[in-house]
Coordinates of C-alpha atoms and ligand atoms in Angstrom, one line a residue:
M56 CA 0.3 -0.3 0.0
S57 CA 1.2 3.3 -0.8
Y58 CA 1.8 5.8 1.9
I59 CA -0.5 8.5 0.2
N60 CA -3.5 8.3 -0.3
F61 CA -4.7 8.6 -3.7
D62 CA -8.7 9.3 -4.9
D63 CA -9.6 8.9 -8.1
S64 CA -13.5 8.2 -7.1
K65 CA -14.2 11.7 -8.1
I66 CA -13.6 10.6 -12.2
S67 CA -16.2 7.9 -12.5
K68 CA -18.5 10.4 -14.0
F69 CA -15.8 11.1 -16.9
I70 CA -13.8 8.4 -17.2
N71 CA -15.5 5.0 -17.8
D72 CA -14.3 2.1 -15.6
N73 CA -12.5 0.0 -18.6
E74 CA -10.7 2.9 -19.9
V75 CA -7.9 2.8 -16.9
P76 CA -7.2 -0.5 -17.5
E77 CA -7.1 0.3 -21.2
M78 CA -4.2 2.7 -20.5
Q79 CA -2.1 -0.4 -19.5
A80 CA -0.3 -1.0 -22.6
L81 CA 0.8 2.6 -23.3
V82 CA 2.1 3.4 -20.0
T83 CA 3.7 -0.2 -20.0
A84 CA 5.4 1.3 -23.0
A85 CA 6.1 4.4 -21.4
N86 CA 7.5 2.6 -18.6
E87 CA 9.7 1.2 -21.0
Q88 CA 10.8 4.5 -22.5
L89 CA 11.6 5.9 -19.1
R90 CA 13.5 3.4 -17.3
Q91 CA 15.4 1.7 -20.1
G92 CA 16.3 5.2 -21.4
T93 CA 14.8 4.6 -24.7
G94 CA 12.8 7.5 -24.8
A95 CA 13.2 11.3 -26.1
G96 CA 15.5 13.6 -23.7
A97 CA 16.9 10.2 -21.5
D98 CA 20.1 11.8 -20.5
F99 CA 18.1 13.6 -18.2
R100 CA 16.4 10.8 -15.8
D101 CA 19.3 11.0 -13.0
W102 CA 16.8 12.1 -10.8
I103 CA 14.9 8.6 -10.8
N104 CA 17.6 6.8 -8.8
L105 CA 18.4 10.0 -6.8
P106 CA 16.7 9.2 -3.8
S107 CA 18.9 6.3 -3.2
D108 CA 22.0 7.3 -5.3
F109 CA 23.1 10.5 -4.7
D110 CA 26.9 12.0 -3.6
K111 CA 26.8 11.1 0.4
A112 CA 30.0 13.0 0.9
E113 CA 28.5 16.1 -0.7
F114 CA 25.6 15.5 1.4
D115 CA 27.3 15.6 4.5
R116 CA 28.9 19.0 3.5
I117 CA 25.8 20.5 2.7
K118 CA 25.0 19.6 6.7
K119 CA 28.6 20.8 7.5
A120 CA 27.6 24.5 5.4
A121 CA 24.3 24.8 6.6
T122 CA 25.8 24.8 10.4
K123 CA 28.0 27.3 9.5
I124 CA 25.8 29.2 8.0
Q125 CA 23.3 29.1 11.2
S126 CA 26.4 30.1 13.3
D127 CA 27.3 33.0 11.5
S128 CA 24.8 34.3 9.4
E129 CA 21.0 35.6 10.8
V130 CA 20.1 35.5 7.3
L131 CA 20.7 33.2 4.3
V132 CA 19.9 34.8 0.8
V133 CA 18.9 31.8 -1.5
I134 CA 19.9 33.2 -5.4
G135 CA 17.8 31.5 -8.4
I136 CA 15.4 31.4 -10.8
G137 CA 13.0 28.4 -12.2
G138 CA 14.1 25.3 -11.2
S139 CA 17.4 26.6 -9.0
Y140 CA 14.6 28.4 -7.0
L141 CA 11.3 26.9 -6.8
G142 CA 11.9 23.5 -5.4
A143 CA 13.8 25.4 -2.3
K144 CA 11.5 28.1 -1.6
M145 CA 8.4 25.4 -1.9
A146 CA 10.3 23.2 0.5
V147 CA 11.1 25.9 2.8
D148 CA 7.6 27.0 3.2
F149 CA 6.0 23.2 3.3
L150 CA 8.4 22.7 6.0
N151 CA 8.2 25.5 8.2
G152 CA 5.3 27.4 7.7
S153 CA 4.1 30.7 6.6
F154 CA 5.5 32.6 9.7
Y155 CA 8.7 31.0 9.7
N156 CA 11.4 34.1 8.9
S157 CA 9.1 36.1 11.1
K158 CA 9.7 33.8 14.0
S159 CA 12.3 35.1 16.5
K160 CA 15.4 33.4 16.5
D161 CA 14.8 31.0 19.7
D162 CA 11.6 29.7 18.0
R163 CA 12.7 29.1 14.6
R164 CA 15.5 25.5 13.7
G165 CA 17.5 27.4 11.4
V166 CA 18.2 30.8 10.0
Q167 CA 15.8 33.1 7.9
V168 CA 15.4 32.0 4.2
F169 CA 15.1 34.4 1.8
F170 CA 15.3 34.2 -2.4
A171 CA 16.3 36.6 -5.0
G172 CA 17.1 36.5 -8.6
N173 CA 13.6 35.3 -9.5
S174 CA 12.8 38.4 -10.8
L175 CA 14.0 41.8 -12.3
S176 CA 12.6 44.1 -9.7
A177 CA 15.0 46.2 -8.5
S178 CA 12.4 47.8 -5.6
Y179 CA 12.4 43.8 -4.6
L180 CA 16.1 44.1 -4.1
R181 CA 16.6 47.0 -2.9
E182 CA 13.8 46.0 0.1
L183 CA 15.4 42.8 0.6
Q184 CA 19.2 44.9 1.3
D185 CA 17.4 47.1 3.7
F186 CA 15.7 44.2 5.6
I187 CA 18.8 42.9 6.0
G188 CA 20.4 45.9 7.2
D189 CA 23.3 45.6 9.3
R190 CA 22.6 41.6 10.4
D191 CA 24.7 39.0 9.2
F192 CA 24.2 37.3 5.9
S193 CA 25.7 34.3 3.8
V194 CA 24.5 33.9 -0.1
N195 CA 23.2 30.8 -1.9
V196 CA 23.8 31.2 -5.8
I197 CA 22.1 28.7 -7.7
S198 CA 22.5 29.0 -11.4
K199 CA 23.3 25.5 -13.7
S200 CA 24.1 27.6 -16.6
G201 CA 25.7 30.5 -14.4
T202 CA 24.3 33.1 -16.8
T203 CA 21.2 33.4 -16.3
T204 CA 20.5 37.5 -15.8
E205 CA 18.1 37.5 -13.0
P206 CA 20.5 35.2 -10.6
S207 CA 23.3 36.7 -11.8
I208 CA 22.4 40.7 -11.6
A209 CA 21.3 39.8 -8.1
F210 CA 24.1 37.9 -7.0
R211 CA 26.6 41.1 -8.5
I212 CA 24.8 43.0 -6.4
L213 CA 24.5 41.6 -2.7
K214 CA 28.1 40.6 -3.8
E215 CA 29.1 44.1 -3.6
K216 CA 27.2 44.5 -0.4
L217 CA 28.9 41.4 1.3
I218 CA 32.4 42.6 0.0
Q219 CA 31.7 45.8 1.6
K220 CA 30.7 44.7 4.8
Y221 CA 33.1 41.9 5.3
G222 CA 35.9 42.5 2.9
E223 CA 36.6 39.9 -0.1
A224 CA 38.2 37.0 1.9
E225 CA 35.6 36.9 4.1
A226 CA 33.0 37.6 2.1
A227 CA 34.3 34.6 -0.2
H228 CA 33.5 31.9 2.9
R229 CA 30.1 33.4 3.1
I230 CA 29.0 33.0 -1.0
Y231 CA 27.8 29.1 -1.4
A232 CA 27.9 28.8 -5.2
T233 CA 25.4 25.6 -6.1
T234 CA 26.5 25.2 -10.3
D235 CA 27.9 23.2 -13.0
A236 CA 30.4 20.8 -11.8
K237 CA 32.8 22.0 -14.5
H238 CA 31.2 24.9 -16.8
G239 CA 29.8 27.5 -16.8
A240 CA 30.2 31.6 -15.7
L241 CA 29.3 30.7 -11.8
R242 CA 31.9 27.8 -11.9
K243 CA 34.6 30.1 -13.1
E244 CA 34.3 32.6 -10.8
A245 CA 33.5 30.2 -7.8
D246 CA 36.4 28.4 -8.5
A247 CA 38.6 31.8 -9.0
A248 CA 37.5 33.1 -5.7
G249 CA 37.1 30.1 -3.8
Y250 CA 33.5 29.8 -2.8
E251 CA 32.4 26.4 -1.1
T252 CA 30.6 25.1 -4.3
F253 CA 28.2 22.2 -4.7
I254 CA 27.0 20.4 -7.9
I255 CA 24.2 20.2 -9.7
P256 CA 24.2 16.8 -11.6
D257 CA 24.4 16.7 -15.5
G258 CA 21.6 14.3 -15.9
V259 CA 18.8 15.9 -13.4
G260 CA 17.2 18.6 -14.9
G261 CA 16.0 22.3 -12.5
R262 CA 12.7 21.3 -11.9
F263 CA 13.7 17.6 -11.2
S264 CA 16.7 19.4 -8.7
V265 CA 15.0 19.6 -5.6
L266 CA 16.6 16.6 -4.0
T267 CA 19.9 17.9 -5.0
P268 CA 22.1 20.5 -3.4
V269 CA 19.8 22.9 -5.3
G270 CA 17.2 22.4 -3.0
L271 CA 18.9 20.8 0.0
L272 CA 21.1 23.5 1.3
P273 CA 18.5 26.2 1.7
I274 CA 16.0 23.2 2.9
A275 CA 19.3 22.4 5.7
A276 CA 19.7 26.0 6.4
T277 CA 16.5 25.9 8.4
G278 CA 17.5 23.4 10.3
A279 CA 15.2 20.6 8.4
D280 CA 15.8 17.2 8.4
L281 CA 17.9 16.3 5.1
D282 CA 17.7 12.4 5.9
Q283 CA 14.1 12.0 6.5
L284 CA 13.1 14.1 3.1
M285 CA 15.7 11.9 1.0
K286 CA 13.8 8.7 2.7
G287 CA 10.5 9.7 2.1
A288 CA 11.5 10.0 -1.7
E289 CA 13.4 6.5 -1.6
Q290 CA 10.5 5.0 -0.1
A291 CA 8.2 6.1 -3.1
A292 CA 10.5 4.7 -5.6
N293 CA 10.4 1.7 -4.2
D294 CA 6.6 2.0 -4.2
Y295 CA 6.2 3.4 -8.0
V296 CA 8.2 0.4 -9.7
D297 CA 6.0 -1.6 -10.9
P298 CA 3.6 -0.4 -13.8
D299 CA 0.4 -2.0 -13.1
L300 CA -1.8 0.6 -12.6
S301 CA -3.2 -1.3 -10.2
K302 CA -1.0 -1.6 -8.0
N303 CA 0.7 2.3 -8.8
D304 CA -0.7 5.6 -8.2
A305 CA 1.5 7.6 -9.9
Y306 CA 1.3 5.5 -12.8
R307 CA -2.4 5.5 -12.3
Y308 CA -2.5 9.4 -12.1
A309 CA -0.5 9.6 -15.4
A310 CA -2.8 7.4 -17.0
I311 CA -6.1 9.3 -15.7
R312 CA -4.3 12.8 -16.9
N313 CA -3.9 11.8 -20.4
I314 CA -7.1 10.1 -20.7
L315 CA -9.2 13.5 -19.6
Y316 CA -6.5 15.4 -21.6
R317 CA -7.7 13.6 -24.8
K318 CA -11.4 14.4 -23.7
G319 CA -10.6 17.9 -23.6
Y320 CA -10.1 18.4 -20.5
V321 CA -7.0 20.6 -20.6
T322 CA -6.2 23.0 -17.8
E323 CA -5.4 21.2 -14.6
L324 CA -5.7 22.9 -11.6
C325 CA -3.1 22.2 -8.4
E326 CA -5.2 22.8 -5.0
N327 CA -4.6 22.8 -1.4
Y328 CA -5.9 23.9 1.6
E329 CA -3.2 24.6 3.6
P330 CA -1.4 28.0 3.0
N331 CA 1.9 26.4 3.2
L332 CA 1.3 24.5 0.3
R333 CA 1.1 27.5 -1.3
M334 CA 4.6 27.7 -3.1
F335 CA 4.0 23.6 -3.7
S336 CA 1.8 24.6 -6.5
E337 CA 4.4 27.0 -8.2
W338 CA 7.1 23.8 -7.7
W339 CA 4.2 21.6 -9.6
K340 CA 3.5 23.7 -12.4
Q341 CA 6.9 24.4 -13.3
L342 CA 7.7 20.8 -13.2
M343 CA 4.5 19.9 -15.4
G344 CA 4.5 22.9 -17.4
E345 CA 8.2 23.0 -18.4
S346 CA 7.7 19.2 -19.2
E347 CA 4.8 18.5 -21.1
G348 CA 3.8 21.9 -22.4
K349 CA 5.6 21.6 -26.4
D350 CA 4.9 20.6 -29.5
Q351 CA 1.9 22.5 -29.1
K352 CA 0.6 20.3 -27.1
G353 CA -0.1 19.9 -23.0
I354 CA -2.1 19.9 -20.1
Y355 CA -2.0 24.0 -19.0
P356 CA -1.2 23.6 -15.4
S357 CA -2.6 25.9 -13.3
S358 CA -3.4 26.4 -9.1
A359 CA -5.8 27.7 -6.6
N360 CA -5.4 27.8 -3.1
F361 CA -8.5 27.0 -0.9
S362 CA -10.8 28.2 0.5
T363 CA -9.4 31.7 -0.1
D364 CA -9.6 31.4 -4.1
L365 CA -13.2 30.2 -3.9
H366 CA -13.9 33.2 -2.9
S367 CA -12.5 34.1 -6.4
L368 CA -11.9 31.2 -9.0
G369 CA -14.6 29.6 -7.5
Q370 CA -17.7 30.8 -9.7
Y371 CA -15.6 30.0 -12.7
I372 CA -14.7 26.8 -11.8
Q373 CA -18.2 25.8 -10.3
E374 CA -20.0 27.5 -13.3
G375 CA -17.0 28.4 -16.5
L376 CA -15.8 26.6 -19.7
R377 CA -15.4 23.0 -18.6
N378 CA -12.4 22.2 -19.7
L379 CA -10.9 22.3 -16.3
F380 CA -9.8 19.2 -13.7
E381 CA -8.5 19.1 -10.4
T382 CA -6.1 17.7 -8.6
V383 CA -5.7 18.8 -4.7
I384 CA -3.4 18.2 -2.9
K385 CA -4.6 17.8 1.0
V386 CA -2.7 17.1 4.7
K387 CA -4.6 14.5 6.7
Q388 CA -3.1 16.1 9.8
P389 CA -1.4 19.5 9.6
P390 CA 0.5 20.7 12.1
Y391 CA -1.5 22.4 14.6
N392 CA -5.4 21.9 15.1
V393 CA -7.3 25.2 16.4
D394 CA -10.6 24.9 18.4
I395 CA -13.1 27.3 18.0
P396 CA -14.6 28.4 21.1
M397 CA -18.6 29.2 22.2
D398 CA -19.7 32.7 22.6
D399 CA -22.8 32.8 24.7
E400 CA -24.2 36.2 22.8
N401 CA -23.6 33.9 19.6
L402 CA -24.3 36.9 18.1
D403 CA -22.3 35.5 14.8
G404 CA -24.1 32.6 14.8
L405 CA -21.4 30.3 15.0
N406 CA -22.3 28.3 18.2
Y407 CA -23.9 25.3 15.7
L408 CA -20.0 24.7 15.2
K409 CA -19.9 23.1 18.6
G410 CA -17.0 20.8 19.7
Q411 CA -15.5 21.2 16.3
S412 CA -12.2 22.4 15.3
M413 CA -10.7 24.2 12.4
N414 CA -9.8 21.1 10.9
E415 CA -12.5 19.7 10.7
V416 CA -14.3 22.9 9.4
N417 CA -11.5 22.8 6.9
D418 CA -12.0 18.9 6.2
K419 CA -15.7 19.4 5.6
A420 CA -14.8 22.5 3.3
Y421 CA -13.2 20.4 1.0
E422 CA -15.5 17.6 1.1
G423 CA -18.8 19.7 0.4
V424 CA -16.3 21.8 -2.7
V425 CA -15.2 18.6 -4.3
L426 CA -18.8 17.2 -4.7
A427 CA -20.2 20.4 -5.7
H428 CA -17.5 21.0 -8.4
N429 CA -18.1 17.5 -9.1
D430 CA -21.9 18.4 -9.9
G431 CA -20.5 21.3 -11.7
G432 CA -18.8 18.9 -14.3
V433 CA -15.1 19.3 -12.8
P434 CA -13.1 15.6 -12.4
V435 CA -11.4 16.1 -9.0
L436 CA -8.1 14.0 -7.8
T437 CA -7.1 13.8 -4.7
V438 CA -3.8 13.3 -3.4
E439 CA -3.4 13.0 0.5
V440 CA -0.7 13.4 2.5
P441 CA -0.6 12.1 5.8
D442 CA 1.3 15.2 7.2
E443 CA 3.9 18.2 6.7
S444 CA 6.9 16.2 7.6
E445 CA 9.8 15.8 5.9
F446 CA 9.5 12.3 5.0
S447 CA 6.4 13.1 3.4
L448 CA 7.3 15.7 1.7
G449 CA 10.0 14.0 0.1
Y450 CA 7.4 11.2 -1.0
L451 CA 5.3 13.5 -3.0
I452 CA 8.2 15.3 -4.7
Y453 CA 9.1 11.6 -5.8
F454 CA 5.1 10.7 -6.7
F455 CA 4.8 14.1 -8.8
E456 CA 8.3 13.7 -10.6
I457 CA 7.8 9.9 -12.0
A458 CA 4.0 10.9 -12.6
V459 CA 5.2 13.5 -15.0
G460 CA 7.9 11.4 -16.7
I461 CA 5.3 8.9 -17.7
S462 CA 2.6 11.0 -18.5
G463 CA 5.2 13.2 -21.0
Y464 CA 5.9 9.4 -22.5
L465 CA 2.3 9.1 -22.5
N466 CA 1.9 12.1 -24.7
G467 CA 4.7 11.7 -27.0
I468 CA 6.9 14.8 -25.7
N469 CA 9.9 14.7 -24.8
P470 CA 9.5 15.5 -20.7
F471 CA 13.1 16.9 -20.1
N472 CA 13.6 19.5 -22.6
Q473 CA 12.9 22.8 -22.1
P474 CA 13.7 24.4 -25.4
G475 CA 10.7 27.1 -25.2
V476 CA 12.5 29.1 -22.0
E477 CA 15.6 29.8 -24.3
A478 CA 13.3 32.2 -26.4
Y479 CA 12.5 34.8 -24.1
K480 CA 16.5 34.7 -22.8
K481 CA 17.9 35.3 -26.1
N482 CA 15.7 38.2 -26.9
M483 CA 16.3 39.7 -24.0
F484 CA 20.1 39.4 -24.5
A485 CA 20.0 40.8 -27.8
L486 CA 17.6 44.1 -26.2
L487 CA 20.3 44.0 -24.1
G488 CA 22.9 44.8 -26.1
K489 CA 24.8 41.5 -25.1
P490 CA 27.7 40.7 -27.4
G491 CA 27.1 38.1 -29.9
F492 CA 23.6 39.0 -30.4
E493 CA 23.6 41.8 -32.8
D494 CA 21.7 40.5 -35.5
L495 CA 18.6 39.3 -33.6
A496 CA 18.8 42.8 -32.0
E497 CA 18.3 44.0 -35.1
K498 CA 15.6 42.1 -35.9
L499 CA 14.0 43.1 -32.9
N500 CA 14.4 46.7 -33.0
K501 CA 13.0 46.7 -36.1
E502 CA 9.6 44.8 -35.4
L503 CA 9.4 47.0 -31.8
E504 CA 9.3 49.9 -34.1
K505 CA 6.5 48.6 -36.1
Ligands
PA5_622 O1 14.0 24.1 -15.6 C1 14.5 25.1 -16.0 O2 15.6 24.9 -17.2 C2 14.8 26.5 -15.7 O3 13.8 27.1 -14.9 C3 16.2 26.6 -15.4 O4 16.4 26.1 -14.1 C4 16.4 27.9 -15.1 O5 16.1 29.0 -16.4 C5 17.5 28.6 -14.6 O6 18.8 28.2 -14.6 P1 20.0 28.4 -14.4 O7 20.4 27.8 -13.4 O8 20.9 27.7 -15.6 O9 20.3 29.7 -13.9

């Protein structure tokens, strides 16, 4: 039995009983492509065995670096974008809750962690610097290519601040670079300046990199348990080997998505009922969108946070264009619960909730929403995880990673490349006057003048 509970009972109005088993041959073929490396993008499958097959010496170095950061810094600024940002941010929020950075030092397991280099907003960077103020800080700059504009600019600015505050030598001891083993501008700079470096493995694409140093150092800096995180992923890796759709929920999820997609359900909403999981949806959107959105096809991954968005998107989901399906990430036992107090006057009329807690009300909201949306013509899938522990997160990460590998092959695309991400980067380089992009700059400027 799987550690998580995958509930697909709310697709029965939309998918006949025979349709999932009929996908078995295709799923078995997709499994072979994925496991044997016969599918497109085979060089980028090293995440499959990562939960057990990772560099143990580097793993220990990450823990040591986190301890050093905790001892000499109040703040860690993590610089990166896309796959070099979303996994770390999602995990930090999932494991530490909404108010982690606002807690006092004694109430936190580790340092405050802030993220930069994931936009080109000067205001954000300036506000971050003002916030850091005189406090001791370190920087973890993450970039596989080492040339991505957003993190490169943020790093240049924050490095200057570090040097002004500590001098070159100490600044270098406070910079941790997570990058390619051999190539790229960041690798060159790290080697020249003597930063401690961690490696983004060649065979792991950005969106699959949360269980590499990309995610692990920021997560460890918050004091979270890396061993449990990897153990959760390892258990999922063991649980999701058998391609039999009656035994493998991750593959079943992939097959159902594919059936729904073929029936015109082309938008998938990743939903939660816990604010700690908001960034999980952002990570999931990159994982799904960058893996599947190519060759003019693919499910469009979107998200909604409940119950908040029931008061904004709820109307559309209930009655709008019928091309949506929902995947709810549900936490069986959230970290806390709060009883709803009785009030003798009962002016707000809430005393009918006597004896119920907020978690119970949240559960009823979930049940009510699933039934309402289902009645309104929306297929609903639920992935229920026991809690918000490191183990559960590791398990959940692997569930969706392996599912999207299968799902991509079912849809006949290469789930492991991202050629479309380059288009805007090239245009921006050209418009900014980067050497080597002169011809493109001329063409774009003509288009802009029209
Ligand atoms: O998944 C991807 O490839 C992208 O989202 C990258 O992670 C993102 O563009 C950042 O690239 P880099 O790590 O090279 O700075």
